[in-house]
Coordinates of C-alpha atoms in Angstrom, one line a residue:
X241 CA 14.4 179.8 44.0
X242 CA 14.0 182.4 47.1
X243 CA 10.6 181.5 47.6
X244 CA 11.3 178.1 47.9
X245 CA 14.2 178.8 50.6
X246 CA 11.5 181.0 52.4
X247 CA 8.9 178.0 52.1
X248 CA 11.4 175.1 53.6
X249 CA 12.4 177.7 56.4
X250 CA 9.0 178.2 57.4
X251 CA 8.6 174.7 57.6
X252 CA 11.3 174.1 59.5
X253 CA 10.5 177.0 62.3
X254 CA 6.9 175.2 62.5
X255 CA 8.2 171.9 63.5
X256 CA 10.6 173.2 65.6
X257 CA 7.9 175.5 67.4
X258 CA 5.7 171.8 67.5
X259 CA 8.4 169.9 68.9
X260 CA 9.0 172.3 71.8
X261 CA 5.7 172.5 72.5
X262 CA 5.1 169.0 73.4
X263 CA 8.3 168.8 75.2
X264 CA 7.1 172.0 77.3
X265 CA 3.9 170.0 77.8
X266 CA 5.8 166.9 78.9
X267 CA 7.6 169.0 81.2
X268 CA 4.7 171.1 82.6
X269 CA 2.7 168.0 84.1
X270 CA 0.0 168.3 81.7
X271 CA 0.3 165.9 79.3
X272 CA 0.9 162.1 79.2
X273 CA 2.6 160.3 76.2
X274 CA 0.9 156.8 75.3
X275 CA 3.6 154.4 74.0
X276 CA 2.2 150.7 72.8
X277 CA 4.3 147.5 73.6
X278 CA 3.8 144.8 71.6
X279 CA 7.6 143.7 72.5
X280 CA 6.3 140.0 73.5
X281 CA 3.6 140.4 70.6
X282 CA 1.4 137.4 71.8
X283 CA -1.9 136.4 71.5
X284 CA -4.4 135.0 74.5
X285 CA -6.0 132.0 72.9
X286 CA -7.5 131.0 75.8
X287 CA -11.2 130.4 75.8
X288 CA -12.9 134.2 75.9
X289 CA -15.5 132.4 78.4
X290 CA -13.7 130.0 80.3
X291 CA -16.1 130.2 83.6
X292 CA -19.6 129.8 84.9
X293 CA -20.0 126.3 83.2
X294 CA -22.1 123.9 85.0
X295 CA -22.3 120.1 84.8
X296 CA -24.5 120.0 82.1
X297 CA -22.3 121.9 79.6
X298 CA -19.9 119.1 79.7
X299 CA -20.4 115.4 78.2
X300 CA -19.6 112.0 80.0
X301 CA -15.7 112.2 80.9
X302 CA -15.7 108.1 80.4
X303 CA -12.0 108.0 78.6
X304 CA -12.8 104.1 78.0
X305 CA -15.2 105.3 75.3
X306 CA -14.0 104.6 71.6
X307 CA -13.5 107.3 69.3
X308 CA -16.0 108.5 67.1
X309 CA -15.9 106.4 63.4
X310 CA -17.4 106.8 60.0
X311 CA -17.4 104.1 57.5
X312 CA -16.1 105.6 54.1
X313 CA -16.2 102.4 52.2
X314 CA -15.6 98.5 52.4
X315 CA -11.9 98.9 52.4
X316 CA -11.7 102.0 54.7
X317 CA -13.2 104.0 57.7
X318 CA -12.2 107.1 59.4
X319 CA -11.7 107.9 63.4
X320 CA -13.0 111.4 64.3
X321 CA -11.6 113.4 67.0
X322 CA -12.1 117.0 67.6
X323 CA -9.4 118.3 69.6
X324 CA -9.1 121.8 71.7
X325 CA -5.7 123.1 71.3
X326 CA -4.1 124.3 74.5
X327 CA -6.4 123.0 76.5
X328 CA -5.5 122.3 80.3
X329 CA -7.4 119.8 81.1
X330 CA -9.0 117.5 78.1
X331 CA -11.2 114.6 77.5
X332 CA -11.6 112.5 74.7
X333 CA -15.7 111.8 74.1
X334 CA -16.7 110.6 70.8
X335 CA -15.8 113.5 68.7
X336 CA -15.5 116.2 71.4
X337 CA -13.0 117.1 73.0
X338 CA -13.1 120.3 75.5
X339 CA -11.7 122.1 78.4
X340 CA -12.8 121.3 82.0
X341 CA -13.2 124.4 83.9
X342 CA -10.5 126.5 82.5
X343 CA -8.7 126.2 79.2
X344 CA -4.9 126.9 79.4
X345 CA -3.0 130.2 78.3
X346 CA -1.4 129.6 74.7
X347 CA 0.5 132.4 73.3
X348 CA 1.3 132.8 69.7
X349 CA 3.7 135.8 68.2
X350 CA 2.1 138.3 66.0
X351 CA 4.1 138.7 62.6
X352 CA 6.2 141.9 62.3
X353 CA 4.1 144.5 60.4
X354 CA 0.6 143.1 61.9
X355 CA -1.8 146.2 61.4
X356 CA -3.8 147.1 64.4
X357 CA -5.6 149.8 65.6
X358 CA -5.7 152.0 69.1
X359 CA -8.9 153.6 70.0
X360 CA -9.2 155.9 73.4
X361 CA -12.1 157.0 74.9
X362 CA -12.7 159.2 77.9
X363 CA -13.9 158.8 81.2
X364 CA -17.6 159.4 80.0
X365 CA -17.3 156.7 77.2
X366 CA -17.0 159.5 74.5
X367 CA -14.8 158.9 71.6
X368 CA -11.3 160.8 72.1
X369 CA -8.8 159.5 69.4
X370 CA -7.4 156.7 67.6
X371 CA -4.0 155.7 66.3
X372 CA -3.2 152.9 63.6
X373 CA -0.2 151.3 63.9
X374 CA 1.9 148.0 62.7
X375 CA 4.0 145.8 65.0
X376 CA 7.9 146.7 65.4
X377 CA 6.7 149.8 63.3
X378 CA 5.4 151.7 66.2
X379 CA 7.5 155.0 65.9
X380 CA 6.1 155.6 62.5
X381 CA 2.8 156.7 63.6
X382 CA 2.1 160.4 65.1
X383 CA 2.9 160.8 69.0
X384 CA -0.3 160.0 71.1
X385 CA -0.6 162.8 73.8
X386 CA -3.2 163.0 76.3
X387 CA -4.1 164.9 79.3
X388 CA -3.1 163.9 82.2
X389 CA -4.8 163.0 85.8
X390 CA -8.0 161.4 83.6
X391 CA -9.4 158.1 83.4
X392 CA -9.3 156.5 80.0
X393 CA -10.4 153.2 78.0
X394 CA -7.9 152.1 75.5
X395 CA -9.5 149.5 72.8
X396 CA -6.7 147.6 70.8
X397 CA -8.1 145.5 67.8
X398 CA -6.3 143.7 64.8
X399 CA -7.8 141.3 61.8
X400 CA -3.8 139.8 62.1
X401 CA -3.3 141.3 58.6
X402 CA -0.3 143.4 56.8
X403 CA -2.7 145.4 54.8
X404 CA -6.3 145.3 56.4
X405 CA -7.4 147.0 59.2
X406 CA -11.3 148.0 59.4
X407 CA -12.0 151.2 60.4
X408 CA -14.6 152.1 63.7
X409 CA -18.4 152.5 62.8
X410 CA -20.9 154.4 65.2
X411 CA -24.6 153.9 65.4
X412 CA -25.0 157.5 65.7
X413 CA -22.3 159.2 64.0
X414 CA -23.3 163.0 66.0
X415 CA -22.8 161.0 69.7
X416 CA -19.7 159.1 68.7
X417 CA -19.7 156.9 72.5
X418 CA -17.7 153.2 73.3
X419 CA -21.2 151.9 74.0
X420 CA -22.4 152.6 69.9
X421 CA -18.9 151.9 68.6
X422 CA -18.4 148.7 66.2
X423 CA -16.6 147.2 64.0
X424 CA -18.0 145.2 60.6
X425 CA -15.4 142.6 59.1
X426 CA -16.2 141.0 56.0
X427 CA -14.8 137.6 54.1
X428 CA -14.2 136.6 57.7
X429 CA -14.5 132.9 56.9
X430 CA -13.1 132.7 53.5
X431 CA -10.4 135.0 53.5
X432 CA -9.2 134.3 57.3
X433 CA -10.3 137.3 59.0
X434 CA -8.9 136.8 62.5
X435 CA -10.7 139.7 64.5
X436 CA -8.6 140.0 67.7
X437 CA -9.6 142.5 70.5
X438 CA -8.4 144.2 73.9
X439 CA -9.9 145.9 76.4
X440 CA -8.2 148.1 78.9
X441 CA -9.2 150.8 81.6
X442 CA -6.7 152.9 83.4
X443 CA -6.6 155.2 86.4
X444 CA -5.9 158.9 86.2
X445 CA -2.7 159.3 84.2
X446 CA -0.3 160.8 86.2
X447 CA 3.3 160.1 84.3
X448 CA 5.0 161.6 81.8
X449 CA 5.3 158.2 79.7
X450 CA 2.8 155.8 79.8
X451 CA 3.0 152.2 78.0
X452 CA 0.5 149.9 76.9
X453 CA 0.9 146.4 77.3
X454 CA -1.6 145.1 75.3
X455 CA -2.1 141.1 74.8
X456 CA -4.9 140.3 72.1
X457 CA -8.2 137.7 72.4
X458 CA -9.6 136.2 69.4
X459 CA -13.5 136.7 68.8
X460 CA -13.6 134.1 66.6
X461 CA -12.7 130.0 66.7
X462 CA -10.1 128.7 64.1
X463 CA -9.4 125.2 63.1
X464 CA -7.5 123.2 61.0
X465 CA -8.0 119.8 59.6
X466 CA -5.1 116.7 59.6
X467 CA -5.6 113.4 58.1
X468 CA -3.5 110.7 59.0
X469 CA -3.5 107.8 56.1
X470 CA -0.3 105.8 57.5
X471 CA -2.5 102.7 58.4
X472 CA -3.6 102.7 54.6
X473 CA 0.1 102.1 53.6
X474 CA -1.3 105.0 50.8
X475 CA -0.8 108.8 50.2
X476 CA -3.8 110.8 49.7
X477 CA -4.7 113.5 47.4
X478 CA -5.3 116.7 48.5
X479 CA -9.2 116.5 49.4
X480 CA -12.3 118.8 48.3
X481 CA -13.9 119.6 51.7
X482 CA -15.8 122.3 53.2
X483 CA -17.5 123.6 56.7
X484 CA -21.0 124.6 56.9
X485 CA -22.8 126.5 59.2
X486 CA -20.4 129.6 58.8
X487 CA -20.9 133.3 58.6
X488 CA -18.5 135.6 56.1
X489 CA -19.8 139.0 58.2
X490 CA -19.8 140.3 61.5
X491 CA -20.3 143.1 63.4
X492 CA -18.7 143.1 66.5
X493 CA -19.2 145.5 69.6
X494 CA -16.2 147.7 70.7
X495 CA -17.3 148.0 74.1
X496 CA -17.0 143.8 75.0
X497 CA -15.6 142.1 71.9
X498 CA -18.8 140.3 71.4
X499 CA -20.4 139.6 68.3
X500 CA -23.3 141.4 67.9
X501 CA -24.7 140.0 64.5
X502 CA -23.5 137.6 61.9
X503 CA -24.5 137.9 58.1
X504 CA -23.8 135.7 54.9
X505 CA -23.7 132.3 55.2
X506 CA -21.3 130.4 53.5
X507 CA -19.3 126.9 53.7
X508 CA -15.9 127.7 52.8
X509 CA -13.2 125.5 51.3
X510 CA -10.6 124.3 53.5
X511 CA -7.1 124.7 52.0
X512 CA -4.9 122.0 52.0
X513 CA -1.2 123.6 50.8
X514 CA 0.4 119.9 49.7
X515 CA -1.0 116.9 48.6
X516 CA 0.0 113.3 47.6
X517 CA 1.5 112.5 51.2
X518 CA 0.3 110.2 53.7
X519 CA -0.1 113.3 55.9
X520 CA -1.9 116.3 55.3
X521 CA -2.8 119.3 57.2
X522 CA -4.9 121.9 56.3
X523 CA -3.9 126.2 56.8
X524 CA -6.2 127.2 59.8
X525 CA -9.6 128.4 58.9
X526 CA -11.9 130.8 60.9
X527 CA -15.4 130.0 62.3
X528 CA -17.7 132.9 62.9
X529 CA -20.7 131.0 64.6
X530 CA -22.4 131.0 67.7
X531 CA -20.8 128.4 70.6
X532 CA -23.1 125.4 70.0
X533 CA -22.2 122.2 68.0
X534 CA -24.0 122.6 64.7
X535 CA -20.8 122.6 62.0
X536 CA -20.5 120.2 59.7
X537 CA -17.4 119.1 58.0
X538 CA -17.5 117.4 54.5
X539 CA -15.2 115.7 52.1
X540 CA -16.6 115.4 48.7
X541 CA -13.6 114.3 46.9
X542 CA -10.8 112.1 47.9
X543 CA -8.2 109.6 46.8
X544 CA -6.6 106.8 48.8
X545 CA -3.7 105.5 46.4
X546 CA -5.3 105.1 43.1
X547 CA -8.7 104.7 44.7
X548 CA -10.9 107.7 44.5
X549 CA -13.7 108.3 47.1
X550 CA -16.7 109.0 45.3
X551 CA -19.6 109.2 48.6
X552 CA -19.4 112.4 50.8
X553 CA -17.8 112.1 54.2
X554 CA -19.8 114.2 56.6
X555 CA -18.5 114.8 60.0
X556 CA -21.4 116.0 61.8
X557 CA -22.0 118.1 65.4
X558 CA -18.7 119.4 65.7
X559 CA -18.7 121.9 68.9
X560 CA -16.8 125.1 68.6
X561 CA -16.5 127.9 71.4
X562 CA -15.9 131.4 70.6
X563 CA -12.1 132.1 70.8
X564 CA -10.9 128.7 70.8
X565 CA -8.9 126.9 68.2
X566 CA -9.3 123.2 67.2
X567 CA -7.9 120.5 65.1
X568 CA -10.3 118.2 63.5
X569 CA -8.4 114.9 63.5
X570 CA -9.0 112.4 61.0
X571 CA -7.6 109.0 61.0
X572 CA -7.9 106.7 58.2
X573 CA -7.8 103.2 58.8
X574 CA -8.7 99.6 57.0
X575 CA -11.6 97.8 57.8
X576 CA -11.0 95.0 60.4
X577 CA -10.3 91.6 58.7
X578 CA -8.7 88.6 58.9
X579 CA -5.4 88.9 56.9
X580 CA -4.4 85.2 56.8
X581 CA -3.9 82.1 59.3
X582 CA -1.2 84.1 61.5
X583 CA -2.7 87.7 61.5
X584 CA -5.6 89.6 62.0
X585 CA -6.7 93.4 61.9
X586 CA -8.7 95.4 64.4
X587 CA -9.0 99.1 64.8
X588 CA -6.1 99.5 62.2
X589 CA -3.9 97.5 64.2
X590 CA -2.6 94.2 63.0
X591 CA -2.1 91.4 65.7
X592 CA -0.6 88.0 65.5
X593 CA -3.4 85.4 66.0
X594 CA -1.2 83.3 68.6
X595 CA 1.2 83.8 71.5
X596 CA 4.8 83.3 70.6
X597 CA 5.7 79.8 70.6
X598 CA 2.1 78.8 70.1
X599 CA 2.0 76.7 67.1
X600 CA -2.2 75.8 66.7
X601 CA -3.9 75.5 62.8
X602 CA -7.1 76.8 64.4
X603 CA -5.7 80.0 66.3
X604 CA -9.2 80.9 67.1
X605 CA -9.9 77.8 68.8
X606 CA -8.6 76.9 72.6
X607 CA -6.1 74.0 73.3
X608 CA -3.0 72.7 74.2
X609 CA -1.3 74.0 70.7
X610 CA -2.1 77.6 71.7
X611 CA 0.0 78.1 74.8
X612 CA 3.3 79.7 74.0
X613 CA 6.6 80.5 76.1
X614 CA 6.7 82.5 79.2
X615 CA 9.0 85.2 79.2
X616 CA 10.7 87.5 81.8
X617 CA 10.7 91.3 80.6
X618 CA 13.8 92.3 78.8
X619 CA 15.0 88.7 77.3
X620 CA 14.1 87.9 73.9
X621 CA 14.1 83.7 74.9
X622 CA 11.8 82.1 76.7
X623 CA 12.2 80.3 80.1
X624 CA 9.7 77.8 79.8
X625 CA 7.4 76.5 77.0
X626 CA 3.9 76.3 77.0
X627 CA 3.2 72.8 78.5
X628 CA 6.0 74.1 81.1
X629 CA 9.1 72.3 79.5
X630 CA 12.5 73.6 79.6
X631 CA 13.1 76.7 77.6
X632 CA 15.7 78.6 75.9
X633 CA 17.3 79.9 78.5
X634 CA 17.4 79.8 82.5
X635 CA 15.2 81.8 84.9
X636 CA 17.6 85.0 85.8
X637 CA 16.2 85.7 89.3
X638 CA 17.7 88.9 89.1
X639 CA 16.0 90.0 86.1
X640 CA 16.4 92.6 83.7
X641 CA 15.3 96.6 84.2
X642 CA 16.3 98.9 81.1
X643 CA 12.9 99.5 79.1
X644 CA 15.2 99.9 75.9
X645 CA 15.5 95.7 76.0
X646 CA 11.6 96.0 75.0
X647 CA 11.0 99.7 73.8
X648 CA 13.6 101.2 72.1
X649 CA 12.0 104.7 72.7
X650 CA 14.4 106.6 74.8
X651 CA 11.9 109.3 75.4
X652 CA 9.7 109.8 78.7
X653 CA 7.3 107.1 79.6
X654 CA 4.2 108.7 78.4
X655 CA 5.8 109.5 75.0
X656 CA 7.3 106.1 74.7
X657 CA 4.2 104.4 75.3
X658 CA 2.4 106.3 72.7
X659 CA 5.0 105.8 70.2
X660 CA 6.9 102.7 71.0
X661 CA 9.8 101.1 68.8
X662 CA 11.2 97.5 68.9
X663 CA 13.8 97.2 71.5
X664 CA 17.4 95.8 71.4
X665 CA 15.9 91.9 72.7
X666 CA 12.1 92.3 71.7
X667 CA 11.4 88.5 71.1
X668 CA 8.9 89.1 68.1
X669 CA 9.2 88.0 64.8
X670 CA 10.7 90.9 61.8
X671 CA 7.7 93.0 61.4
X672 CA 6.2 92.7 64.4
X673 CA 7.2 93.9 68.6
X674 CA 5.8 93.7 72.0
X675 CA 2.6 95.8 71.8
X676 CA 2.6 98.9 74.0
X677 CA -0.3 99.7 76.9
X678 CA -1.9 102.4 74.5
X679 CA -2.0 99.6 71.4
X680 CA -3.4 97.0 74.0
X681 CA -6.0 99.1 75.0
X682 CA -6.7 100.2 71.4
X683 CA -7.6 96.9 70.9
X684 CA -10.0 96.6 73.6
X685 CA -11.7 99.8 72.7
X686 CA -12.2 98.6 69.2
X687 CA -13.8 94.8 70.2
X688 CA -16.1 93.1 72.3
X689 CA -15.8 90.1 74.5
X690 CA -17.4 87.0 72.6
X691 CA -16.9 84.7 75.4
X692 CA -14.9 83.7 78.3
X693 CA -14.4 80.4 80.2
X694 CA -12.1 79.7 83.1
X695 CA -11.4 76.2 84.8
X696 CA -8.7 75.4 87.1
X697 CA -5.6 73.8 85.1
X698 CA -7.2 73.6 82.0
X699 CA -5.7 74.4 78.5
X700 CA -9.2 75.0 76.8
X701 CA -10.0 77.9 78.6
X702 CA -9.7 82.2 78.1
X703 CA -11.0 84.7 76.4
X704 CA -12.4 85.3 72.8
X705 CA -12.2 89.3 71.7
X706 CA -14.4 90.0 68.3
X707 CA -14.3 93.1 66.3
X708 CA -17.0 95.7 66.7
X709 CA -17.1 96.5 63.2
X710 CA -17.1 92.9 61.6
X711 CA -18.2 90.3 64.1
X712 CA -16.4 87.3 61.7
X713 CA -13.0 89.1 63.1
X714 CA -11.9 87.3 66.0
X715 CA -8.8 86.9 68.4
X716 CA -8.1 84.9 71.6
X717 CA -6.1 85.1 74.5
X718 CA -5.9 81.5 76.5
X719 CA -5.6 81.2 80.2
X720 CA -1.8 80.4 80.4
X721 CA -1.3 81.7 83.7
X722 CA 2.1 83.0 84.9
X723 CA 5.5 81.9 86.1
X724 CA 5.5 83.4 89.8
X725 CA 8.5 84.0 92.2
X726 CA 9.1 84.6 96.0
X727 CA 11.1 86.6 97.9
X728 CA 11.4 90.3 98.7
X729 CA 14.5 91.6 96.9
X730 CA 16.8 90.5 94.4
X731 CA 17.8 87.6 93.7
X732 CA 13.8 86.2 93.8
X733 CA 13.1 82.5 94.3
X734 CA 11.7 80.7 91.1
X735 CA 8.3 79.5 92.0
X736 CA 6.9 77.6 89.0
X737 CA 3.3 78.1 87.6
X738 CA -0.1 79.4 88.6
X739 CA -3.4 80.3 87.6
X740 CA -3.3 78.3 84.6
X741 CA -6.7 77.6 83.1
X742 CA -8.1 80.7 85.2
X743 CA -6.2 83.8 84.0
X744 CA -5.1 85.4 80.8
X745 CA -1.8 87.5 81.3
X746 CA 0.0 89.0 78.5
X747 CA 2.9 91.2 78.5
X748 CA 3.5 94.9 77.3
X749 CA 6.7 96.8 76.8
X750 CA 5.0 99.5 79.1
X751 CA 8.1 99.7 82.1
X752 CA 9.9 102.3 84.3
X753 CA 12.5 101.9 86.8
X754 CA 9.9 100.3 89.5
X755 CA 7.1 99.0 87.6
X756 CA 5.8 97.3 84.7
X757 CA 2.6 96.4 82.9
X758 CA 0.5 93.9 81.4
X759 CA -3.2 92.7 80.7
X760 CA -5.4 90.0 82.7
X761 CA -8.5 88.7 81.9
X762 CA -10.1 86.0 85.0
X763 CA -13.6 85.0 86.3
X764 CA -13.9 87.8 88.2
X765 CA -13.1 90.7 85.0
X766 CA -15.7 91.1 82.3
X767 CA -12.9 92.4 79.7
X768 CA -9.0 92.4 79.5
X769 CA -8.0 95.1 82.0
X770 CA -4.4 96.7 82.9
X771 CA -2.5 95.8 85.6
X772 CA 0.6 97.1 86.9
X773 CA 3.1 95.7 89.8
X774 CA 6.3 96.4 91.1
X775 CA 10.0 95.7 90.1
X776 CA 9.2 91.5 91.2
X777 CA 7.2 91.8 87.9
X778 CA 10.3 92.5 85.8
X779 CA 11.5 88.5 87.5
X780 CA 8.2 87.0 87.0
X781 CA 7.1 85.4 83.2
X782 CA 4.4 86.2 81.4
X783 CA 3.0 85.1 77.7
X784 CA 3.6 87.6 74.8
X785 CA 1.6 88.2 71.8
X786 CA 2.9 90.4 69.1
X787 CA 1.6 93.2 67.0
X788 CA 2.5 94.6 63.7
X789 CA 5.4 97.6 64.0
X790 CA 9.2 98.4 64.0

């Protein structure tokens, strides 16, 4: 017992001596204490190389191009988008969506307990020391003291794990320098080893305490898969899928954070945590490859409702830049078809084949019976029939301006247009509503103009659009013209019909406090195009075509 007492006393004296030495050194100005600051716990997710790009690095920026699509079988096809997350400026070019000039800064919290290593190199590049830390537990690591008045390079890295933290290796163990320091990581793609890195060079330290503020950047790419099957009306079972042209090991330069070598080619399975739903999102996976467009995503098995998909679904030519996250968005759509005498499906959307109020038995052929009523914005009753007979309501020279009448989504304009809801006075029948701009543009993107013809005051003119996927599926818009008005302010004066036979004009639900839009085709346009007018357009009247939706 006596020996134990003296042992404890000896340890206590030593500890107090060490603490006193540390304090004396700091007071004497010979050392600096290094502290880590991960209070914000953020990761910089912008592209590591977001500069020095030339025009040739980017593809055609024409946003009118349709999405890339893949046929699955006679019943379904799939639209494909490869979306860079956090991009400041994005373009939708087939299956590639990339940053233009520079990606935006996206930050995400590092979870508490995430392990990371700090490595210190002297001004001449030689190794000084290292420390292992964990987020929110930095005080559990021994205090780091460095000589004051000297320059240092601080390297911080992590693989985003609470348990794993790879060690440094030197190409020459007898000459440990920053230039010869590497980190070797394994199971990158199969076990989500997300290597993150930071390098900080500081001027001579001349303070008692120096706080190192660290933000980590990704050395690998990350991606997830989002499958949207809502338009099919069926749940989908968790698919079996993988990403090829990937590697499972890498050696990374500690001086630059760049990948030096990649080994062990793999095609890891993509993990979907849920199943049997109309929307499925996978966990994130790591892409450990060069920045090119050779990645291939393959679905080898998937079930839509009770129908198994037996043929592999292959999505090729996916481009991934190092340090960037992506979402592969796959939208399952039913194949284009004529559903019945009243409805046609094109591009996953179901449209009525006639304007509201028309009663033709041959909706693909021109004629007086294909002319519907003329509606002022915000009303569910027409002011004139297709032949200009008296309508269900009288013309209103003041008109309605509230967007909720035809689009019940209360969100901002852009969101409201992308996710429309049936408004309180939408004139379409049950299960249908007035289309948004985005929906009308989708119809145009998925069709070609089969023919168009115009003749003044004719009932037998208009434009036919034919499905790009099935030439037997067509939709016709007659050249009804529109009801025009006069004056410079409310109440506007009714002026009657113009452009019968010479212009197709169909309303959308898009509206703000001052403008609204419609789609038009005439003798000078090769396709139906968007048009926007000032507030007076609320008071004019146009035909309405309905799309399926609530």
